[in-house]
Amino acid sequence: MVAGCFASRAVFAQLMPIDSLKQELRLHPKPDTNRVVLLNLLSNQYISIDYQQVKIIAEEALKLAEKLSYQAGIANAKNRLALCYHMIGEDELAIQFALSAESIAEKNQMAEALAESYRILGSAYMNQEDLKTAENYHIRAEKMARKTKNRRLLARILNGAGTVQFRKQNDLAALKLYQQSLGILREENAIFFMPIALSNIGEIYSRPTLRNPALERQFFEEALFYALKSKNRFAEGSALSNLGMLFTTRNNYPKAERYLSQALKLSQETGTRSVTTRIYLHLVELNMKRGKSPQAQKYLKSYYDLRDSLQNEKRTRQIVRLEAQYKSEKKEQQIKLLEQEKRFYMASKNFWIGGSVLLFIAVIIIYYLLQSRNRKAGQLLEVQQTLIEKLRETDLLKSRFFATISHEFRTPLALILAPLEEMLLAPRSSPVDPNDLKLVKRNANRLLDLVNQLLDLSKLEAGKMSLQIQTGDLETWLRLLVSSFDSLAEARGIQFIKRMAVSSDNTWFDPDKLEKIVTNILSNAFKFTGPGGSVALSIQTSDDASDLFITLTDTGKGIPEEDLPHIFSPFYQSRKLADDGQPGTGLGLALVNELVKLHKGEIDFASQLNTGTTISITLPVSREKLDFAEAVFVRNQEFAPKPQTADDFPAVETEPDAGTSDCLLVVEDNPELRNFIVTIFQNQFRVVTAQDGEEGLQLAVDLLPDLIISDVMMPKMDGIGLTERIRTNDLTSHIPVLLLTAKSDAESRMDGFRTGADDYLIKPFSTEELRVRVANLVEQRKKLAAKYRSEIWAPASPTRTLSYDEKFVISLRAVVETHLSDSSFSVEQLAEEMCLSRTQLFRKVKALLEISPNELINDIRLQRAAELIRSKADSLTQISYSVGFSEQSYFAKRFRKKFGVSPGEYANA
């Protein structure tokens, strides 16, 4: 019987008082569908009156409806909860409940509940600034409401659609929808919903495009009248807030304060915290215009406290929803450090021996050429010119050689020496971090591989390397070698396709040279192919088993056409970076090319940018074709290829959490060195990282860090370019920059200093030295801030060239002095005139002067007041007004705090 009486239409809910519904619930304690209907009607009655009650009653209705599997009750209860959460500013939960209600209503063909779900979703997405989605939901809601012929629901939907257009700055479209909504509500005599539509129309007439102060006030006052009449407390609060802002703009401060105070009280009672935050901002504006800075600051603090509370609640829900556990297994590796150091020493020694041999050969050539000076005059001149050209070429190659080798050596050396220094400085009782030992070993192996490749290249170019061929099961040997890349392919998410058809009869090959050829081309393919790509390797012998054909195709980044002629040149590096962001050493393909020449084989290379690369190699494998003078025949040897794992490539880096207020930006393209620098400073700074100059510049502009540590040689934008851009940008010109580089020559250092770098540190560096230099830069910046504060009133010398920071401070002072008598001049206005955001202005001023923008404004006002008092330009009262202080007591308090005496004492001093 009750279910038949209590239809779920909102019109009936508005006709039945709260007390009557409570009485019905007391008379109907039985937990059935009728009680669910009564609970939903009661929760609807509390809307715009007390949202805490809406939530409690709707949750009870939902719990009972789910127990009874009553779908209509579930949908309506979830819509009530969605609307409640939307009104108190928790739109994520609102969307969650509305989507669930939408699903149930659509499945059970409940048109009105479905229209209400669409309406709430539209409003929630509108608060999230997703206006396109909000507009789509309102369109769907309007269609469904017209289908049900529920005119009151239609009016509310039209009102919401109008607010979407209002947010999109389509004022005429919004006004049309608001008027349609109001017309329907007047026809239906739905005075409970009329105040919202009236307030919205009033806001339209406050916009610059349709400004009409008379109509604005008329609609706001009518909205307040109907809100009081219908006891719609939410609408009453909105109307009071709007009237408060109206009278604020008209400088009628007592009325504005009365209306805003009433609005604040209502929003707090109804629990609409999102509305409360807006009212706090209105009160801040009102008190700033009245010159009541303490009151304004009090309301501003309340605003931030409430906003932070809302954000913290949202973060807590997100953490609970997304929290997941993960486990990782670490393998402990024992590293024989002394043995590793010995291997590195021997490799370095061999490298220098090889270099000395090259220099010795050059000396012999020069000596031989000098001995030919007694030849005929024409030949002498020709020989001399040839000698000069060769010397120049040798010098150029030598310079390029040492520059490239220096860069390739210094970064791994930095990653070996720096962790070792940290271990030596640590207390003996401190355990050694296995990750540091892995870092040392990995970079020592890189140095060893680099030295071995250099020695192989020097031997090949000098003709001192010969083939050591053996006969054996070539197919089995190749399968073992190629399979060592399987784990690497799996770890990097690359499809590895292998096709092999090799004759095992009477094949001859040099295992060491063939392993280097296959390993180098496969390593290159995996290095320049990203996840989701593929690497295809085909190895087969000719019909007569005399030649071995190796074809490797990848879907990597490819090589630009202009770089193709140089790919086999030693130390040549293409402009295209590997998939991990690191360039190659320029040795791999040069070594492969020389080894193929040693076999008297052929190599062909084809590549297309952003498509991929194909390399084809032909090698002789018959004894007849390998029977030349350099070949040495040896006995069959056992083969065990080194596994190629993902550990050979830089690991993915994670961003450290914010730990302190000071921010350090590390710009370094080598992931391991970047991560190591983070570990050095993570307890001292909030460290943010970038992998190239372009990303570093963007982060510098966005975050305004306290210090930047940058590498010099980087992709996209190098450290010199980054420093220059930092120094020429008013926003970032104050930030100290420390450059790290493998270039140790004086010219490179001067280039860094010319662009404005504050310090320059050469790799490999001492971690202790890096810490000291960073501390010195921070201390220098503090001293410079004190200097700027002391000179802010000193006139600039016309003969001295001002820095960007000095120009910025002068501009700040000029802007404040322009508005000196305006007591309402705020930090926001100062930021706007300096073309900065409030946050950027705060960070810039704090970094330059170590005071806040608000303190700076007060200091300038007080300094000017002191000048006027000393010159006895006017009475103390007039002077305080002329420098922007509207209250004498506050002026005297600030003056005494600044100068240690009252204004009167200062005047008589």
PDB file of N, CA and C in Angstrom, residues 457-484:
ATOM      1  N   LEU A 457      91.022  -3.058 -32.659  1.00  0.00           N
ATOM      2  CA  LEU A 457      91.053  -2.147 -33.804  1.00  0.00           C
ATOM      3  C   LEU A 457      92.484  -1.764 -34.177  1.00  0.00           C
ATOM      4  N   SER A 458      93.299  -1.456 -33.148  1.00  0.00           N
ATOM      5  CA  SER A 458      94.686  -1.056 -33.440  1.00  0.00           C
ATOM      6  C   SER A 458      95.463  -2.205 -34.071  1.00  0.00           C
ATOM      7  N   LYS A 459      95.208  -3.439 -33.604  1.00  0.00           N
ATOM      8  CA  LYS A 459      95.874  -4.599 -34.202  1.00  0.00           C
ATOM      9  C   LYS A 459      95.434  -4.810 -35.640  1.00  0.00           C
ATOM     10  N   LEU A 460      94.143  -4.680 -35.881  1.00  0.00           N
ATOM     11  CA  LEU A 460      93.629  -4.876 -37.238  1.00  0.00           C
ATOM     12  C   LEU A 460      94.177  -3.836 -38.193  1.00  0.00           C
ATOM     13  N   GLU A 461      94.173  -2.558 -37.753  1.00  0.00           N
ATOM     14  CA  GLU A 461      94.655  -1.486 -38.627  1.00  0.00           C
ATOM     15  C   GLU A 461      96.165  -1.584 -38.856  1.00  0.00           C
ATOM     16  N   ALA A 462      96.873  -2.148 -37.881  1.00  0.00           N
ATOM     17  CA  ALA A 462      98.321  -2.332 -38.034  1.00  0.00           C
ATOM     18  C   ALA A 462      98.667  -3.645 -38.726  1.00  0.00           C
ATOM     19  N   GLY A 463      97.662  -4.470 -39.025  1.00  0.00           N
ATOM     20  CA  GLY A 463      97.899  -5.739 -39.689  1.00  0.00           C
ATOM     21  C   GLY A 463      98.525  -6.781 -38.789  1.00  0.00           C
ATOM     22  N   LYS A 464      98.325  -6.636 -37.465  1.00  0.00           N
ATOM     23  CA  LYS A 464      98.952  -7.547 -36.512  1.00  0.00           C
ATOM     24  C   LYS A 464      98.005  -8.634 -36.017  1.00  0.00           C
ATOM     25  N   MET A 465      96.806  -8.716 -36.580  1.00  0.00           N
ATOM     26  CA  MET A 465      95.853  -9.734 -36.145  1.00  0.00           C
ATOM     27  C   MET A 465      95.654 -10.746 -37.262  1.00  0.00           C
ATOM     28  N   SER A 466      95.633 -12.005 -36.903  1.00  0.00           N
ATOM     29  CA  SER A 466      95.434 -13.068 -37.889  1.00  0.00           C
ATOM     30  C   SER A 466      94.297 -13.977 -37.460  1.00  0.00           C
ATOM     31  N   LEU A 467      93.768 -14.704 -38.438  1.00  0.00           N
ATOM     32  CA  LEU A 467      92.693 -15.651 -38.147  1.00  0.00           C
ATOM     33  C   LEU A 467      93.256 -16.921 -37.543  1.00  0.00           C
ATOM     34  N   GLN A 468      92.531 -17.482 -36.586  1.00  0.00           N
ATOM     35  CA  GLN A 468      92.874 -18.772 -35.992  1.00  0.00           C
ATOM     36  C   GLN A 468      91.678 -19.677 -36.188  1.00  0.00           C
ATOM     37  N   ILE A 469      91.636 -20.336 -37.352  1.00  0.00           N
ATOM     38  CA  ILE A 469      90.443 -21.086 -37.728  1.00  0.00           C
ATOM     39  C   ILE A 469      90.509 -22.515 -37.210  1.00  0.00           C
ATOM     40  N   GLN A 470      89.314 -23.085 -37.059  1.00  0.00           N
ATOM     41  CA  GLN A 470      89.201 -24.464 -36.637  1.00  0.00           C
ATOM     42  C   GLN A 470      87.977 -25.057 -37.310  1.00  0.00           C
ATOM     43  N   THR A 471      87.969 -26.372 -37.437  1.00  0.00           N
ATOM     44  CA  THR A 471      86.801 -27.037 -37.989  1.00  0.00           C
ATOM     45  C   THR A 471      85.937 -27.529 -36.837  1.00  0.00           C
ATOM     46  N   GLY A 472      84.638 -27.549 -37.057  1.00  0.00           N
ATOM     47  CA  GLY A 472      83.742 -27.979 -35.996  1.00  0.00           C
ATOM     48  C   GLY A 472      82.291 -27.886 -36.429  1.00  0.00           C
ATOM     49  N   ASP A 473      81.392 -28.168 -35.462  1.00  0.00           N
ATOM     50  CA  ASP A 473      79.953 -28.123 -35.718  1.00  0.00           C
ATOM     51  C   ASP A 473      79.503 -26.658 -35.653  1.00  0.00           C
ATOM     52  N   LEU A 474      79.560 -25.962 -36.784  1.00  0.00           N
ATOM     53  CA  LEU A 474      79.275 -24.529 -36.828  1.00  0.00           C
ATOM     54  C   LEU A 474      77.827 -24.229 -36.431  1.00  0.00           C
ATOM     55  N   GLU A 475      76.861 -25.064 -36.849  1.00  0.00           N
ATOM     56  CA  GLU A 475      75.460 -24.792 -36.550  1.00  0.00           C
ATOM     57  C   GLU A 475      75.209 -24.829 -35.033  1.00  0.00           C
ATOM     58  N   THR A 476      75.721 -25.851 -34.367  1.00  0.00           N
ATOM     59  CA  THR A 476      75.542 -25.933 -32.917  1.00  0.00           C
ATOM     60  C   THR A 476      76.201 -24.749 -32.220  1.00  0.00           C
ATOM     61  N   TRP A 477      77.393 -24.391 -32.687  1.00  0.00           N
ATOM     62  CA  TRP A 477      78.127 -23.256 -32.089  1.00  0.00           C
ATOM     63  C   TRP A 477      77.327 -21.962 -32.238  1.00  0.00           C
ATOM     64  N   LEU A 478      76.755 -21.736 -33.430  1.00  0.00           N
ATOM     65  CA  LEU A 478      75.992 -20.511 -33.673  1.00  0.00           C
ATOM     66  C   LEU A 478      74.701 -20.487 -32.854  1.00  0.00           C
ATOM     67  N   ARG A 479      74.051 -21.628 -32.735  1.00  0.00           N
ATOM     68  CA  ARG A 479      72.814 -21.665 -31.948  1.00  0.00           C
ATOM     69  C   ARG A 479      73.088 -21.317 -30.479  1.00  0.00           C
ATOM     70  N   LEU A 480      74.196 -21.817 -29.931  1.00  0.00           N
ATOM     71  CA  LEU A 480      74.561 -21.470 -28.559  1.00  0.00           C
ATOM     72  C   LEU A 480      74.822 -19.965 -28.424  1.00  0.00           C
ATOM     73  N   LEU A 481      75.538 -19.414 -29.397  1.00  0.00           N
ATOM     74  CA  LEU A 481      75.869 -17.985 -29.346  1.00  0.00           C
ATOM     75  C   LEU A 481      74.607 -17.122 -29.444  1.00  0.00           C
ATOM     76  N   VAL A 482      73.753 -17.433 -30.405  1.00  0.00           N
ATOM     77  CA  VAL A 482      72.560 -16.616 -30.639  1.00  0.00           C
ATOM     78  C   VAL A 482      71.579 -16.742 -29.472  1.00  0.00           C
ATOM     79  N   SER A 483      71.479 -17.946 -28.876  1.00  0.00           N
ATOM     80  CA  SER A 483      70.535 -18.145 -27.765  1.00  0.00           C
ATOM     81  C   SER A 483      70.907 -17.327 -26.538  1.00  0.00           C
ATOM     82  N   SER A 484      72.175 -16.861 -26.459  1.00  0.00           N
ATOM     83  CA  SER A 484      72.577 -16.047 -25.305  1.00  0.00           C
ATOM     84  C   SER A 484      71.878 -14.693 -25.289  1.00  0.00           C
TER      85      SER A 484
END
